[in-house]
Coordinates of C-alpha atoms in Angstrom, one line a residue:
X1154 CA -30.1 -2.6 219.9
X1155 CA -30.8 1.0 220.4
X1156 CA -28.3 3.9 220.9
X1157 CA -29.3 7.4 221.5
X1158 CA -27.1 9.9 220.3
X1159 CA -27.7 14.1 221.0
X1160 CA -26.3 16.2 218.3
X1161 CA -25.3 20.2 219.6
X1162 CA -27.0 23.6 217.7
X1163 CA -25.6 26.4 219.3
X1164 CA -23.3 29.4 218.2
X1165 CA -19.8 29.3 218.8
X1166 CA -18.0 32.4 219.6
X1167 CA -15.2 32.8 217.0
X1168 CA -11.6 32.8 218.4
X1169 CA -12.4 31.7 221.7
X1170 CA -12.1 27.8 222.3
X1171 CA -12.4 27.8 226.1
X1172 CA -15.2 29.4 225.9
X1173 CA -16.5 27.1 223.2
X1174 CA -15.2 24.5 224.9
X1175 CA -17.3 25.0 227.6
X1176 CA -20.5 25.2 225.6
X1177 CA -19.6 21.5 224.5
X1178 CA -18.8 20.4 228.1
X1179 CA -22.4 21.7 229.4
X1180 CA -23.9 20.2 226.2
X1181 CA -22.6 16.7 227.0
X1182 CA -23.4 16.7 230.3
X1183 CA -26.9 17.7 229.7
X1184 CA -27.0 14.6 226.6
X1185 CA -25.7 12.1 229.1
X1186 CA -28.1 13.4 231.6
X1187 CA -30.7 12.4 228.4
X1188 CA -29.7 8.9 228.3
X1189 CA -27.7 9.8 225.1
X1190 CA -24.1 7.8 224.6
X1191 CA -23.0 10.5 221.7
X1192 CA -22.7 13.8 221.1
X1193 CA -22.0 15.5 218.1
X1194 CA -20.9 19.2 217.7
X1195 CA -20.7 21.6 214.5
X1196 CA -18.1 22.3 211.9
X1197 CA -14.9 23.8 213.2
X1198 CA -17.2 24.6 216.6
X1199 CA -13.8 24.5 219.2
X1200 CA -12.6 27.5 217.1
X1201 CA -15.8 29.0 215.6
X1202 CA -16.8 28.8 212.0
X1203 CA -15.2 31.7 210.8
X1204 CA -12.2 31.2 208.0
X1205 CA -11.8 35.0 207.3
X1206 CA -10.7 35.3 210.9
X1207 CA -9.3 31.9 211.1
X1208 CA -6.4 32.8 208.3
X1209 CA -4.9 35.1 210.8
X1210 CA -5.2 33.6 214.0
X1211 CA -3.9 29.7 213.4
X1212 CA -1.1 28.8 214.8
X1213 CA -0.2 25.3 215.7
X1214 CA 0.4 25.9 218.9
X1215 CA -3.3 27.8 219.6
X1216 CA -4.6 23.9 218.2
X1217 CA -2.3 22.0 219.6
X1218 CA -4.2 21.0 222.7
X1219 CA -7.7 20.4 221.2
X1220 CA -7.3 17.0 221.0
X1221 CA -6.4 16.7 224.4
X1222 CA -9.4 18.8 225.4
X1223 CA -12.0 17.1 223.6
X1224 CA -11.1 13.7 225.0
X1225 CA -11.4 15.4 228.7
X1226 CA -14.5 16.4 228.2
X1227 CA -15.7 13.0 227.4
X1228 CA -13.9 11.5 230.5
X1229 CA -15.5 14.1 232.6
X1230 CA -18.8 13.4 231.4
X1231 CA -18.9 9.6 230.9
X1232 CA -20.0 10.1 226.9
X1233 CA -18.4 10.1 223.3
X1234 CA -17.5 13.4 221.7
X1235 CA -17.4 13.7 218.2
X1236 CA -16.7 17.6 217.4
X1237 CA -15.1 19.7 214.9
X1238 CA -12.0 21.4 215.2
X1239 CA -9.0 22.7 213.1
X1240 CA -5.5 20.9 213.3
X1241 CA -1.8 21.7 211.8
X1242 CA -0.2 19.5 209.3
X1243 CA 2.8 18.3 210.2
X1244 CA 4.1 19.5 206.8
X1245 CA 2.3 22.9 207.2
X1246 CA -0.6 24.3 206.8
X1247 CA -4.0 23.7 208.4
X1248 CA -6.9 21.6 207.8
X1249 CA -10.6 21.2 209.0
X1250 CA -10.6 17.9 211.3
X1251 CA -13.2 16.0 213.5
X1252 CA -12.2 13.4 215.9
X1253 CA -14.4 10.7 218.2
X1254 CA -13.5 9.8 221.3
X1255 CA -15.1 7.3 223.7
X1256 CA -16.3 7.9 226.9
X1257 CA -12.8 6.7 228.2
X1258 CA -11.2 10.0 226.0
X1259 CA -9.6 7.0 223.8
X1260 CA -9.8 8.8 219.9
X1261 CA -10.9 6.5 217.9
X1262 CA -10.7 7.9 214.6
X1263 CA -9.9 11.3 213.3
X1264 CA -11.0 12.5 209.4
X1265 CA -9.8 15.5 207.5
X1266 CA -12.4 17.8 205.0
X1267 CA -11.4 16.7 201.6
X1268 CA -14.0 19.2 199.6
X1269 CA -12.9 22.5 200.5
X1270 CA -16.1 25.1 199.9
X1271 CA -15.6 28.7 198.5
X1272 CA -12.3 31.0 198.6
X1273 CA -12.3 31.8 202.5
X1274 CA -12.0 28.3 203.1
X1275 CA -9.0 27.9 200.8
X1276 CA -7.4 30.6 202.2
X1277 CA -7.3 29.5 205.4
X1278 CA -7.3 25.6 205.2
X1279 CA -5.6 22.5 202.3
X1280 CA -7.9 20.4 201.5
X1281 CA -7.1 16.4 202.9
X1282 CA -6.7 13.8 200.7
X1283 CA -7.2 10.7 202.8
X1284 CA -9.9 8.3 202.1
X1285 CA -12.6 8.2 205.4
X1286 CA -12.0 5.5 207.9
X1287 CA -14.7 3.3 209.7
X1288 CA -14.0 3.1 214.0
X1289 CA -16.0 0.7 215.8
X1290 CA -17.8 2.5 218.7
X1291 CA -20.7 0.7 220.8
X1292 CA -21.8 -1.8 218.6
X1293 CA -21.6 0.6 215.4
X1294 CA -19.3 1.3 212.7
X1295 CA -18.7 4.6 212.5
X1296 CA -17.2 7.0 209.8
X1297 CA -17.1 10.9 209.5
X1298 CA -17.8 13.6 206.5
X1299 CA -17.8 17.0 206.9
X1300 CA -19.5 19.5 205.7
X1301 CA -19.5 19.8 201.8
X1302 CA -18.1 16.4 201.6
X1303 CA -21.6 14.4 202.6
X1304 CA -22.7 16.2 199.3
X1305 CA -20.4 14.5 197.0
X1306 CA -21.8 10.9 196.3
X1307 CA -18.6 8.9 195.9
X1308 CA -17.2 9.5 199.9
X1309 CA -20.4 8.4 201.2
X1310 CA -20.5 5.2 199.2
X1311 CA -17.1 4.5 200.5
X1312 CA -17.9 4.4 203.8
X1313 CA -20.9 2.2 203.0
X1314 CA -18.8 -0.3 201.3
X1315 CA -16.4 0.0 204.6
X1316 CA -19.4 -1.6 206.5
X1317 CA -20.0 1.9 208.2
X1318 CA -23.7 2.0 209.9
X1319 CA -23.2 5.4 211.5
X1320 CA -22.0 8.7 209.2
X1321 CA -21.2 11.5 211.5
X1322 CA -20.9 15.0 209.8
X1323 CA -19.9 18.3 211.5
X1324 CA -21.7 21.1 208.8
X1325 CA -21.3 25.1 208.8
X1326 CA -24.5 25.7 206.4
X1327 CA -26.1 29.5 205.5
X1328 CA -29.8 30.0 205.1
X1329 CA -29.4 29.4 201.2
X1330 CA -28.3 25.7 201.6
X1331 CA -31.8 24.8 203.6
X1332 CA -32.0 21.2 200.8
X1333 CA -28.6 19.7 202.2
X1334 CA -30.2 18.7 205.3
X1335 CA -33.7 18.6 203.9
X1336 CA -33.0 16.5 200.7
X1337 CA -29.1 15.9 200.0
X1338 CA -28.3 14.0 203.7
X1339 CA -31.8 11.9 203.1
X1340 CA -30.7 10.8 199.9
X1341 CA -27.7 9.4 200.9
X1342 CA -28.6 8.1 204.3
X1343 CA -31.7 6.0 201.7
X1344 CA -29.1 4.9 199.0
X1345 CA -26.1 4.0 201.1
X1346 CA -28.2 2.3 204.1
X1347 CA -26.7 4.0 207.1
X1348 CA -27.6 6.5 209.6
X1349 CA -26.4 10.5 208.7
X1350 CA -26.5 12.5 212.2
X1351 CA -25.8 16.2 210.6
X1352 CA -25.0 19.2 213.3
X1353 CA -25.2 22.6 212.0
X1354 CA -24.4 25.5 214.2
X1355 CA -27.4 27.5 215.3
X1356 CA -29.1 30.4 213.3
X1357 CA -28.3 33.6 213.8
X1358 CA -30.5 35.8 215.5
X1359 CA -30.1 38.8 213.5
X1360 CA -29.2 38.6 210.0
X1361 CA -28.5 41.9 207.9
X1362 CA -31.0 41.8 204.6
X1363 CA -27.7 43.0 202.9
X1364 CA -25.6 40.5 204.3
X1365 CA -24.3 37.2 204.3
X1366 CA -27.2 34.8 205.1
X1367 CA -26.7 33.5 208.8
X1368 CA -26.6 29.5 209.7
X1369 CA -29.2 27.5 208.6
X1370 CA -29.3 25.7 211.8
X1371 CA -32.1 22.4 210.5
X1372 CA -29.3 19.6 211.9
X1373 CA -31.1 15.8 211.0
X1374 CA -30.4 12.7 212.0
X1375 CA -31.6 10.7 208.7
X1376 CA -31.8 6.9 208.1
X1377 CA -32.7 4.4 206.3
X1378 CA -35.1 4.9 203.7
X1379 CA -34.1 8.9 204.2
X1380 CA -36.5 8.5 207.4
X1381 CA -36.3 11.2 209.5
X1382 CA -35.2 10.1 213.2
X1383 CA -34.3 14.0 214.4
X1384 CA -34.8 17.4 212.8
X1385 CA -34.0 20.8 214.4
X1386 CA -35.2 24.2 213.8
X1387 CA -33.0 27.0 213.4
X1388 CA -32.4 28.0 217.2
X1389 CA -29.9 26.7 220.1
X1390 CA -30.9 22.8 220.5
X1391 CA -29.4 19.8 221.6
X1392 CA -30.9 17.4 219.2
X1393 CA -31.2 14.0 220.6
X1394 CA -32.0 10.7 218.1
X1395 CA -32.4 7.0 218.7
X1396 CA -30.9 5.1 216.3
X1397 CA -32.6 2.1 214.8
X1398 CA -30.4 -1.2 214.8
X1399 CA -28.4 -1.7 211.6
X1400 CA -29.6 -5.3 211.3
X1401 CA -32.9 -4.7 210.8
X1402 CA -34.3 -5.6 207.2
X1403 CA -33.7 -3.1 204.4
X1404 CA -36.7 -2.2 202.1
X1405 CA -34.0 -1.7 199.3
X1406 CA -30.4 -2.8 199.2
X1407 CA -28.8 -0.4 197.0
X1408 CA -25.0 -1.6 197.9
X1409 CA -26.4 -5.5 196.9
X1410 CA -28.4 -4.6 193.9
X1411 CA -26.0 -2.5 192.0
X1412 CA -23.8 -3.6 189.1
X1413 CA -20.5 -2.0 189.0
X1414 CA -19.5 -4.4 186.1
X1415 CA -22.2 -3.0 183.9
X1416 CA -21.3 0.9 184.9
X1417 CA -18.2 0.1 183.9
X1418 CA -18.9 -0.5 180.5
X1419 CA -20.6 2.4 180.6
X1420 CA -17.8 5.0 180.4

C-alpha cells in the first residue's frame, strides 16, 4: 500500500484567513492534481503565524467558521486537509488547533498544542491538556503534534503505543531551530516507528541582520529508520512524499524491545 501525501511551504499573510484560505485551496488542488490524497499546511497558517498580532485580533467569532472552511476545501477538491488554525475554548481563551478532514469534509480528529513555546505564545494562547488522539484515515492511523510538542519525547511515544503509523505536525520554526527538522523529527520518526510529515511555513525572503530570524522553511517527511521520504528547502513548495506501508518489517522495534518494568525501577 502506498499513499502519497503533499505537505504546503508557503507564507501566510497574518490576519487575513480568506486570503490564506485561498492559498490552501490552490495548494490542494494542485496536490490532488499530483496524485497526492493529503495535504498538510503550517502552524496556525488560516490565521498566520503571528501571536504578537494574534493577542489583539482573536475573537471567537473571527474563528468560528474555520472549521467549516477547511472541510470545504477538501470537498471542493476531492482531498484530506490537515491545517493549522486557532479555535476558542468554550470556557475562554484560545488555543493553537489542527484538524483533518477527509475528502468528504467529515473531521476526523482535532488536537490542541499542549507545549506552548516562548511568552508571545502565552500571551496569546492556553496551552491544552488533552492527551493526542489516533483517527483512522485511508488505511493509516493517524495522530497530530504541533510544533514544539513533536520535540518532547513522551507525546510521540503515546501515539506510537495508540497504534498511530502517520504523525502529522503543523510547525512555525525560525532560522535558529534548522536540527528539529534535520535531527529531532528523524529521531522520533526511527524510535517510535511511524511516519513524521513536518510543514513549516516558507522562509522569508528578506530577513533584517538585526532582527528576528525568519522561517526556517526545511519541512520533512521522515520515516522509519529516520529515513528521509521528503525534504524542502527554505522557499514556497508543496512538498509531496509517498509513504512506505506500515507493515513492512522493522530493522528495530523500539516499542517491542523496551522494558518499562526495568525503567521503572529505575526512578
Amino acid at each position: 500500500m502506498t499513499v502519497r501525501i503533499a505537505l504546503l511551504q508557503a507564507e501566510a499573510v497574518p490576519l487575513d484567513p480568506e486570503r490564506n484560505l485561498a492559498v490552501i485551496r490552490e495548494a490542494a488542488t494542485a496536490a490532488r492534481a499530483a496524485g497526492a490524497e493529503l495535504l498538510l499546511t503550517p502552524e496556525l497558517f488560516v490565521s498566520g503565524y503571528a501571536p504578537e498580532l494574534l493577542a489583539g485580533w482573536l475573537t471567537a467569532e473571527r474563528v468560528a467558521d474555520f472549521p467549516a472552511a477547511l472541510a470545504g476545501i477538501a470537498m471542493e477538491t476531492g482531498l484530506a486537509v490537515a491545517a493549522g488554525f486557532p479555535a476558542a475554548r468554550a470556557g475562554g481563551g484560545f488555543v493553537i488547533a489542527a484538524g483533518l478532514w477527509d475528502a468528504a469534509g467529515a473531521e476526523l480528529l482535532r488536537y490542541e498544542k499542549v507545549h506552548l513555546w516562548g511568552d508571545a505564545e502565552r500571551r496569546a494562547f492556553v496551552p491544552a491538556d488533552a492527551a493526542p488522539g489516533v483517527a483512522a484515515w485511508n488505511g493509516l492511523r493517524v495522530g497530530f503534534q504541533i510544533c514544539y510538542d513533536i520535540e518532547f519525547p513522551e507525546p510521540a511515544r503515546l501515539l506510537a503505543e495508540r497504534g498511530a503509523d502517520l504523525v502529522l505536525v503543523p510547525t512555525a520554526i525560525d532560522a535558529d531551530s534548522a536540527y528539529v527538522p534535520e535531527v529531532i523529527v528523524r529521531a522520533r520518526a526511527a524510535e517510535n516507528g511511524f511516519v513524521v510529515a513536518y510543514a513549516d511555513h516558507a522562509g522569508a525572503d528578506e530577513a533584517s541582520a538585526d532582527g528576528p530570524p525568519g522561517f526556517a522553511g526545511l519541512s520533512i517527511v521522515a520515516g522509519r529508520e529516520g529515513r528521509v521520504l521528503g525534504r524542502a528547502g527554505a522557499g514556497s513548495e508543496l512538498l509531496i512524499a509517498d509513504l512506505p506501508d506500515p507493515t513492512a518489517p522493522r530493522v528495530a522495534d523500539y516499542l517491542r524491545d523496551r522494558r518499562p518494568g526495568v525503567y521503572a525501577g529505575w526512578r
